[in-house]
Short mmCIF file of C-alpha atoms in Angstrom, two decimals:
data_model
loop_
_atom_site.label_atom_id
_atom_site.label_comp_id
_atom_site.label_asym_id
_atom_site.label_seq_id
_atom_site.Cartn_x
_atom_site.Cartn_y
_atom_site.Cartn_z
CA CYS A 1 0.00 0.00 0.00
CA GLN A 2 1.14 3.51 -0.61
CA GLN A 3 1.99 5.85 2.27
CA ARG A 4 -0.01 9.05 2.41
CA LEU A 5 1.74 12.32 3.13
CA GLU A 6 -0.20 14.12 5.88
CA VAL A 7 0.06 17.94 5.83
CA PRO A 8 -0.25 19.57 9.31
CA ALA A 9 -3.29 21.82 9.64
CA SER A 10 -1.07 24.75 10.57
CA HIS A 11 0.61 24.61 7.17
CA CYS A 12 -1.00 26.16 4.14
CA PHE A 13 -0.23 26.49 0.46
CA ALA A 14 0.19 29.85 -1.29
CA GLU A 15 -0.37 30.44 -4.98
CA LEU A 16 2.71 30.97 -7.09
CA SER A 17 3.20 34.54 -8.09
CA THR A 18 3.14 35.28 -11.81
CA GLN A 19 6.88 35.90 -11.65
CA ASP A 20 7.55 32.54 -9.93
CA ALA A 21 5.35 30.66 -12.39
CA THR A 22 7.09 32.26 -15.35
CA ALA A 23 10.49 31.36 -13.92
CA ALA A 24 9.46 27.75 -13.36
CA ALA A 25 8.08 27.43 -16.88
CA SER A 26 11.25 28.97 -18.29
CA ALA A 27 13.44 26.52 -16.36
CA THR A 28 11.45 23.57 -17.69
CA ALA A 29 11.59 24.86 -21.24
CA ASN A 30 15.35 25.39 -21.01
CA LYS A 31 16.16 21.93 -19.71
CA GLY A 32 18.60 20.17 -21.95
CA LEU A 33 17.34 16.70 -20.98
CA HIS A 34 13.67 15.76 -21.16
CA MET A 35 12.11 12.31 -20.73
CA GLN A 36 9.21 11.34 -22.99
CA LYS A 37 6.84 9.40 -20.72
CA VAL A 38 5.87 6.66 -23.16
CA GLY A 39 6.37 3.90 -20.61
CA SER A 40 3.51 4.82 -18.30
CA GLY A 41 1.28 1.89 -19.35
CA LEU A 42 1.59 -1.78 -18.47
CA VAL A 43 3.65 -3.89 -20.88
CA ARG A 44 2.38 -7.48 -21.22
CA ALA A 45 4.14 -10.32 -23.02
CA ALA A 46 4.08 -14.11 -22.94
CA LEU A 47 6.63 -16.45 -21.41
CA ALA A 48 9.75 -17.03 -23.55
CA GLU A 49 9.01 -14.06 -25.85
CA LEU A 50 11.07 -10.90 -26.39
CA VAL A 51 9.70 -7.60 -25.10
CA ALA A 52 10.70 -3.95 -25.55
CA LEU A 53 10.50 -1.71 -22.48
CA PRO A 54 10.32 1.86 -23.86
CA CYS A 55 12.58 4.70 -22.71
CA LEU A 56 12.77 7.77 -24.95
CA PHE A 57 14.18 11.21 -24.18
CA THR A 58 15.26 14.39 -25.95
CA LEU A 59 18.61 16.15 -25.69
CA ARG A 60 19.13 19.83 -26.40
CA PRO A 61 22.54 21.50 -26.62
CA TRP A 62 23.33 22.92 -23.20
CA PRO A 63 26.41 25.03 -22.37
CA ASP A 64 26.96 23.55 -18.91
CA ALA A 65 26.81 20.01 -20.26
CA GLY A 66 29.40 20.59 -22.97
CA ARG A 67 29.91 17.46 -25.02
CA GLU A 68 29.14 15.11 -22.14
CA ALA A 69 27.19 12.04 -23.24
CA PRO A 70 24.15 10.97 -21.22
CA ARG A 71 24.48 8.03 -18.83
CA ILE A 72 21.69 5.44 -19.16
CA LYS A 73 20.87 3.02 -16.37
CA TRP A 74 18.18 0.31 -16.23
CA THR A 75 17.18 -1.19 -12.87
CA LYS A 76 14.48 -3.60 -11.69
CA VAL A 77 12.91 -1.93 -8.65
CA ARG A 78 9.94 -4.16 -7.72
CA THR A 79 8.91 -7.80 -8.10
CA ALA A 80 5.51 -8.87 -9.41
CA SER A 81 4.27 -9.17 -5.81
CA GLY A 82 5.32 -5.59 -5.06
CA GLN A 83 8.41 -6.46 -3.04
CA ARG A 84 11.09 -3.80 -3.35
CA GLN A 85 14.21 -4.68 -5.31
CA ASP A 86 17.25 -2.81 -6.51
CA LEU A 87 18.71 -5.03 -9.21
CA PRO A 88 21.01 -3.23 -11.65
CA ILE A 89 20.49 -4.47 -15.21
CA LEU A 90 22.81 -2.38 -17.37
CA VAL A 91 24.62 0.94 -17.65
CA ALA A 92 25.45 2.66 -20.95
CA LYS A 93 27.70 5.66 -21.60
CA ASP A 94 30.11 6.77 -24.32
CA ASN A 95 28.89 4.02 -26.67
CA VAL A 96 29.75 1.30 -24.15
CA VAL A 97 27.06 -0.93 -22.59
CA ARG A 98 27.87 -2.86 -19.42
CA VAL A 99 25.40 -5.60 -18.49
CA ALA A 100 25.13 -6.86 -14.90
CA LYS A 101 25.73 -10.50 -14.07
CA GLY A 102 22.48 -12.42 -14.20
CA TRP A 103 21.18 -10.42 -17.16
CA GLN A 104 23.95 -11.15 -19.65
CA GLY A 105 22.67 -12.61 -22.91
CA ARG A 106 19.10 -11.52 -22.11
CA VAL A 107 19.12 -7.72 -22.43
CA SER A 108 20.29 -5.13 -24.95
CA LEU A 109 19.73 -1.55 -26.10
CA PRO A 110 18.96 -2.17 -29.80
CA ALA A 111 18.88 1.52 -30.79
CA TYR A 112 22.01 2.53 -28.86
CA PRO A 113 24.42 4.15 -29.66
CA ARG A 114 23.12 4.98 -33.16
CA HIS A 115 20.13 6.74 -31.58
CA ARG A 116 21.40 8.00 -28.26
CA ALA A 117 18.01 9.37 -27.23
CA ASN A 118 16.40 5.93 -27.47
CA ALA A 119 17.22 3.81 -24.43
CA THR A 120 14.52 1.19 -25.04
CA LEU A 121 15.46 -2.08 -23.35
CA LEU A 122 15.01 -5.39 -25.20
CA LEU A 123 14.51 -8.24 -22.71
CA GLY A 124 14.09 -11.94 -23.32
CA PRO A 125 13.47 -14.77 -23.64
CA LEU A 126 11.12 -13.85 -20.81
CA ARG A 127 10.83 -15.76 -17.57
CA ALA A 128 7.89 -15.56 -15.18
CA SER A 129 10.19 -13.96 -12.60
CA ASP A 130 10.82 -11.04 -14.98
CA SER A 131 7.41 -9.60 -14.05
CA GLY A 132 7.76 -6.42 -12.01
CA LEU A 133 8.59 -2.73 -12.19
CA TYR A 134 11.57 -1.38 -14.15
CA ARG A 135 13.23 2.05 -14.00
CA CYS A 136 15.04 3.80 -16.83
CA GLN A 137 17.27 6.62 -15.59
CA VAL A 138 19.10 9.10 -17.81
CA VAL A 139 21.71 11.48 -16.36
CA ARG A 140 23.64 14.27 -18.09
CA GLY A 141 25.66 16.60 -15.94
CA ILE A 142 23.43 17.73 -13.08
CA GLU A 143 20.25 16.80 -14.97
CA ASP A 144 18.47 13.58 -14.08
CA GLU A 145 15.31 12.12 -15.65
CA GLN A 146 13.66 8.74 -15.11
CA ASP A 147 10.60 6.71 -16.07
CA LEU A 148 8.99 3.56 -14.65
CA VAL A 149 7.78 0.68 -16.82
CA PRO A 150 5.65 -2.16 -15.34
CA LEU A 151 6.01 -5.57 -17.01
CA GLU A 152 3.67 -8.56 -16.72
CA VAL A 153 4.79 -11.93 -18.09
CA THR A 154 1.83 -14.18 -18.89
CA GLY A 155 1.62 -17.93 -19.31
CA VAL A 156 2.65 -21.05 -17.43
CA VAL A 157 4.17 -24.43 -18.37
CA PHE A 158 2.80 -27.56 -16.72
CA HIS A 159 3.33 -31.31 -16.92
CA TYR A 160 0.30 -33.41 -17.93
CA ARG A 161 -0.07 -37.15 -17.46
CA ALA A 162 -2.85 -39.28 -18.94
CA ALA A 163 -5.37 -40.37 -16.33
CA GLN A 164 -4.93 -44.08 -17.04
CA ASP A 165 -1.16 -44.36 -16.68
CA ARG A 166 2.26 -42.73 -16.87
CA TYR A 167 3.70 -42.45 -20.40
CA ALA A 168 0.45 -43.22 -22.23
CA LEU A 169 0.19 -40.43 -24.85
CA THR A 170 1.19 -40.49 -28.51
CA PHE A 171 2.23 -37.14 -29.99
CA ALA A 172 -1.27 -36.55 -31.43
CA GLU A 173 -2.89 -37.51 -28.13
CA ALA A 174 -0.52 -35.19 -26.29
CA GLN A 175 -1.57 -32.27 -28.49
CA GLU A 176 -5.23 -33.07 -27.83
CA ALA A 177 -4.66 -33.40 -24.08
CA CYS A 178 -3.18 -29.90 -23.97
CA ARG A 179 -6.04 -28.51 -26.05
CA LEU A 180 -8.60 -29.98 -23.66
CA SER A 181 -6.63 -28.41 -20.81
CA SER A 182 -7.09 -24.89 -22.28
CA ALA A 183 -3.50 -24.91 -23.47
CA THR A 184 -1.20 -25.80 -26.36
CA ILE A 185 1.69 -28.22 -26.39
CA ALA A 186 4.72 -26.34 -25.06
CA ALA A 187 7.63 -25.36 -27.30
CA PRO A 188 11.24 -26.06 -26.22
CA ARG A 189 11.69 -22.35 -25.45
CA HIS A 190 8.76 -22.47 -23.00
CA LEU A 191 10.22 -25.43 -21.12
CA GLN A 192 13.66 -23.78 -21.06
CA ALA A 193 12.21 -20.55 -19.61
CA ALA A 194 10.33 -22.53 -16.96
CA PHE A 195 13.49 -24.48 -16.09
CA GLU A 196 15.46 -21.24 -15.67
CA ASP A 197 12.89 -20.21 -13.05
CA GLY A 198 13.31 -23.47 -11.14
CA PHE A 199 10.85 -25.89 -12.80
CA ASP A 200 11.98 -29.45 -11.96
CA ASN A 201 10.14 -32.59 -13.08
CA CYS A 202 11.53 -36.07 -13.71
CA ASP A 203 8.89 -37.10 -16.28
CA ALA A 204 9.68 -37.20 -20.01
CA GLY A 205 7.10 -35.33 -22.06
CA TRP A 206 6.32 -34.36 -25.64
CA LEU A 207 7.09 -30.85 -26.91
CA SER A 208 5.80 -29.08 -30.01
CA ASP A 209 8.84 -29.98 -32.16
CA ARG A 210 8.16 -33.69 -31.49
CA THR A 211 11.13 -33.97 -29.17
CA VAL A 212 10.78 -35.48 -25.71
CA ARG A 213 12.36 -33.62 -22.80
CA TYR A 214 12.17 -32.94 -19.07
CA PRO A 215 13.63 -30.21 -16.79
CA ILE A 216 15.96 -31.07 -13.90
CA THR A 217 17.33 -28.44 -11.51
CA GLN A 218 18.45 -30.96 -8.86
CA SER A 219 20.18 -33.96 -10.43
CA ARG A 220 19.35 -37.32 -8.87
CA PRO A 221 19.49 -41.02 -9.79
CA GLY A 222 17.00 -41.92 -12.48
CA CYS A 223 16.83 -38.33 -13.75
CA TYR A 224 20.29 -37.83 -15.28
CA GLY A 225 19.24 -38.28 -18.91
CA ASP A 226 21.75 -36.97 -21.43
CA ARG A 227 23.34 -34.44 -19.04
CA SER A 228 24.78 -36.78 -16.37
CA SER A 229 24.75 -34.97 -13.01
CA LEU A 230 24.49 -31.45 -14.48
CA PRO A 231 21.26 -29.44 -14.13
CA GLY A 232 19.42 -28.66 -17.36
CA VAL A 233 16.66 -29.74 -19.71
CA ARG A 234 17.16 -33.40 -20.62
CA SER A 235 16.31 -34.51 -24.17
CA TYR A 236 15.52 -37.84 -25.81
CA GLY A 237 15.72 -36.10 -29.18
CA ARG A 238 13.08 -36.25 -31.90
CA ARG A 239 10.87 -39.33 -31.44
CA ASP A 240 8.47 -41.49 -33.44
CA PRO A 241 5.03 -39.85 -32.95
CA ARG A 242 3.55 -43.25 -32.04
CA GLU A 243 5.77 -43.61 -28.97
CA LEU A 244 4.16 -43.02 -25.57
CA TYR A 245 5.15 -40.29 -23.11
CA ASP A 246 3.61 -37.59 -20.94
CA VAL A 247 3.37 -34.02 -22.29
CA TYR A 248 4.32 -30.48 -21.30
CA CYS A 249 1.61 -27.92 -22.01
CA PHE A 250 1.67 -24.12 -22.16
CA ALA A 251 -1.35 -22.08 -21.05
CA ARG A 252 -1.12 -18.43 -22.10
CA GLU A 253 -3.91 -16.46 -20.36
CA LEU A 254 -6.74 -17.28 -18.00
CA GLY A 255 -9.48 -15.21 -19.65
CA GLY A 256 -11.79 -15.54 -16.67
CA GLU A 257 -11.87 -16.41 -12.98
CA VAL A 258 -11.18 -19.64 -11.13
CA PHE A 259 -13.05 -20.03 -7.84
CA TYR A 260 -14.46 -22.62 -5.44
CA VAL A 261 -18.15 -23.48 -5.26
CA GLY A 262 -20.32 -26.11 -3.63
CA PRO A 263 -21.65 -26.95 -0.18
CA ALA A 264 -19.38 -28.47 2.44
CA ARG A 265 -20.16 -32.05 1.46
CA ARG A 266 -18.63 -34.74 -0.70
CA LEU A 267 -19.36 -34.56 -4.40
CA THR A 268 -19.19 -36.92 -7.35
CA LEU A 269 -17.97 -35.53 -10.67
CA ALA A 270 -21.57 -35.18 -11.85
CA GLY A 271 -22.46 -33.34 -8.65
CA ALA A 272 -19.50 -31.02 -9.10
CA ARG A 273 -20.57 -30.17 -12.64
CA ALA A 274 -24.11 -29.47 -11.44
CA GLN A 275 -22.81 -27.14 -8.73
CA CYS A 276 -20.79 -25.23 -11.31
CA ARG A 277 -23.78 -24.88 -13.63
CA ARG A 278 -25.81 -23.39 -10.78
CA GLN A 279 -23.06 -20.78 -10.44
CA GLY A 280 -23.18 -19.98 -14.16
CA ALA A 281 -19.80 -21.61 -14.63
CA ALA A 282 -18.12 -24.82 -15.76
CA LEU A 283 -15.51 -27.07 -14.23
CA ALA A 284 -12.05 -25.58 -14.64
CA SER A 285 -9.50 -27.25 -16.89
CA VAL A 286 -6.04 -28.25 -15.73
CA GLY A 287 -4.52 -25.31 -17.62
CA GLN A 288 -6.95 -22.84 -16.05
CA LEU A 289 -6.05 -24.07 -12.57
CA HIS A 290 -2.33 -23.68 -13.29
CA LEU A 291 -2.91 -20.13 -14.56
CA ALA A 292 -4.97 -19.29 -11.47
CA TRP A 293 -2.18 -20.69 -9.28
CA HIS A 294 0.30 -18.58 -11.26
CA GLU A 295 -1.84 -15.54 -10.41
CA GLY A 296 -1.89 -16.34 -6.69
CA LEU A 297 -4.66 -18.89 -6.02
CA ASP A 298 -3.96 -20.95 -2.87
CA GLN A 299 -6.34 -23.59 -1.47
CA CYS A 300 -5.47 -26.73 0.49
CA ASP A 301 -8.67 -28.54 -0.52
CA PRO A 302 -8.71 -30.87 -3.55
CA GLY A 303 -11.41 -30.43 -6.16
CA TRP A 304 -12.63 -31.95 -9.41
CA LEU A 305 -11.39 -30.62 -12.76
CA ALA A 306 -12.92 -30.97 -16.21
CA ASP A 307 -10.74 -33.96 -17.17
CA GLY A 308 -11.92 -35.94 -14.13
CA SER A 309 -8.68 -35.42 -12.21
CA VAL A 310 -8.50 -34.00 -8.69
CA ARG A 311 -6.02 -31.23 -7.88
CA TYR A 312 -5.42 -28.20 -5.67
CA PRO A 313 -3.17 -25.09 -5.88
CA ILE A 314 -0.62 -24.24 -3.17
CA GLN A 315 1.25 -20.92 -2.96
CA THR A 316 2.49 -21.28 0.63
CA PRO A 317 3.64 -24.83 1.49
CA ARG A 318 2.37 -26.10 4.85
CA ARG A 319 1.61 -29.33 6.70
CA ARG A 320 -0.76 -31.74 4.98
CA CYS A 321 -0.82 -29.67 1.80
CA GLY A 322 1.32 -31.81 -0.45
CA GLY A 323 4.99 -31.12 0.05
CA PRO A 324 7.59 -28.42 0.70
CA THR A 325 7.36 -26.48 -2.58
CA PRO A 326 4.64 -24.31 -4.17
CA GLY A 327 2.70 -25.75 -7.10
CA VAL A 328 -0.46 -27.49 -8.25
CA ARG A 329 -0.87 -30.78 -6.39
CA THR A 330 -2.51 -33.86 -7.94
CA VAL A 331 -4.42 -36.43 -5.89
CA TYR A 332 -3.48 -39.98 -6.95
CA ARG A 333 -5.35 -43.19 -6.28
CA PHE A 334 -2.21 -45.05 -5.25
CA ALA A 335 1.00 -43.97 -3.52
CA ASN A 336 3.08 -44.81 -6.61
CA GLN A 337 1.10 -42.17 -8.57
CA GLU A 338 -0.41 -44.68 -11.01
CA PRO A 339 -3.12 -44.02 -11.97
CA LEU A 340 -5.00 -40.79 -11.16
CA ILE A 341 -8.35 -40.91 -9.45
CA LEU A 342 -10.66 -41.49 -12.40
CA ALA A 343 -14.09 -39.99 -12.82
CA GLU A 344 -15.48 -43.29 -14.08
CA LYS A 345 -14.36 -45.17 -10.99
CA GLN A 346 -15.72 -42.53 -8.66
CA GLU A 347 -19.06 -42.33 -10.44
CA SER A 348 -19.61 -46.03 -9.78
CA GLN A 349 -18.92 -45.43 -6.08
CA ALA A 350 -21.04 -42.36 -5.43
CA THR A 351 -20.63 -42.55 -1.66
CA ARG A 352 -16.87 -41.99 -1.97
CA SER A 353 -15.41 -38.60 -2.83
CA PRO A 354 -12.00 -37.38 -4.01
CA ALA A 355 -12.73 -33.89 -2.66
CA PRO A 356 -12.36 -34.09 1.15
CA GLY A 357 -13.09 -30.39 1.65
CA GLY A 358 -16.13 -30.46 -0.60
CA PHE A 359 -14.76 -27.70 -2.82
CA VAL A 360 -15.01 -27.65 -6.58
CA LEU A 361 -12.85 -25.67 -8.95
CA ALA A 362 -14.70 -23.79 -11.65
CA SER A 363 -14.00 -21.17 -14.27
CA ARG A 364 -16.23 -18.53 -15.76
CA PRO A 365 -15.60 -15.79 -18.32
CA PRO A 366 -15.09 -12.21 -17.17
CA PRO A 367 -18.14 -9.88 -17.09
CA GLY A 368 -19.17 -8.99 -20.61
CA GLY A 369 -16.96 -11.78 -21.99
#
């Protein structure tokens, strides 16, 4: 929340005299450095894409500045959650650009130095953690101008396993599974961006180029793949489309709201669907739940999804909520995770429920959508 500046009642404001106002206007007009506030609006881009964060300014000849070139500095000042940061990204002066460690290979000033008044930052491939607030600062002599640019990175990568078994999807079936999950099959660049933000999963899955890969941040037996003990995205290479694996999907934008409905009682899949219809909604897909989790949804109560699976989103890990890391949890029928709780099996046993808390996940379009 923003702090409010309280003005004591004993203080008052006086109008500027005509002379003072004229002097102030003259000083502004005579400034040699002026920032063009083109970056005032939110910039949105999808995971693994390139994005341009605008920073434009004008330079007038100014006696005190001589031939001094402006100094350009980009900094990330806030995370997506609003937490304050002060992460230097790059500094440019005298045709030399110095990029901070951690940003090397991911940022550039494409117009600099040919167009010195254009300090637009090119960033990418984007990671989810790139969301936040960025500051462009330009200094020449004693003059200092800056602008703030908010960035939102959309989209999430998730692993999908067929309900009946692990490694049960052909390439065509993998594409269809992602489509039914409100997503598309992920591209290698999506999986790489997710890995760079810490995504770790020891399950081989199809990608859009018909390769089979999986991301490992913590190497362990059984997950070495083609990279031995090194972290990285493992690859089986390009495979026969009839072979069977899991799949990695990419969901771009939610396009609605995910929420919980239903009375505090156990529900079958049919009962869950009926509850959603009474709310003017439909059961959420796996992709919609992952997007809602990405946007902050946290609920330690499993619920039905449209594919008949049972899952729940956790932002803050805690006891009896599925492990020490954030993520979307899946409820399995057996401890070895094979297979998922199936809608067909539960429908034949209506007295048993996979949703202990009685909550159901649903999605509905935004108002007017």
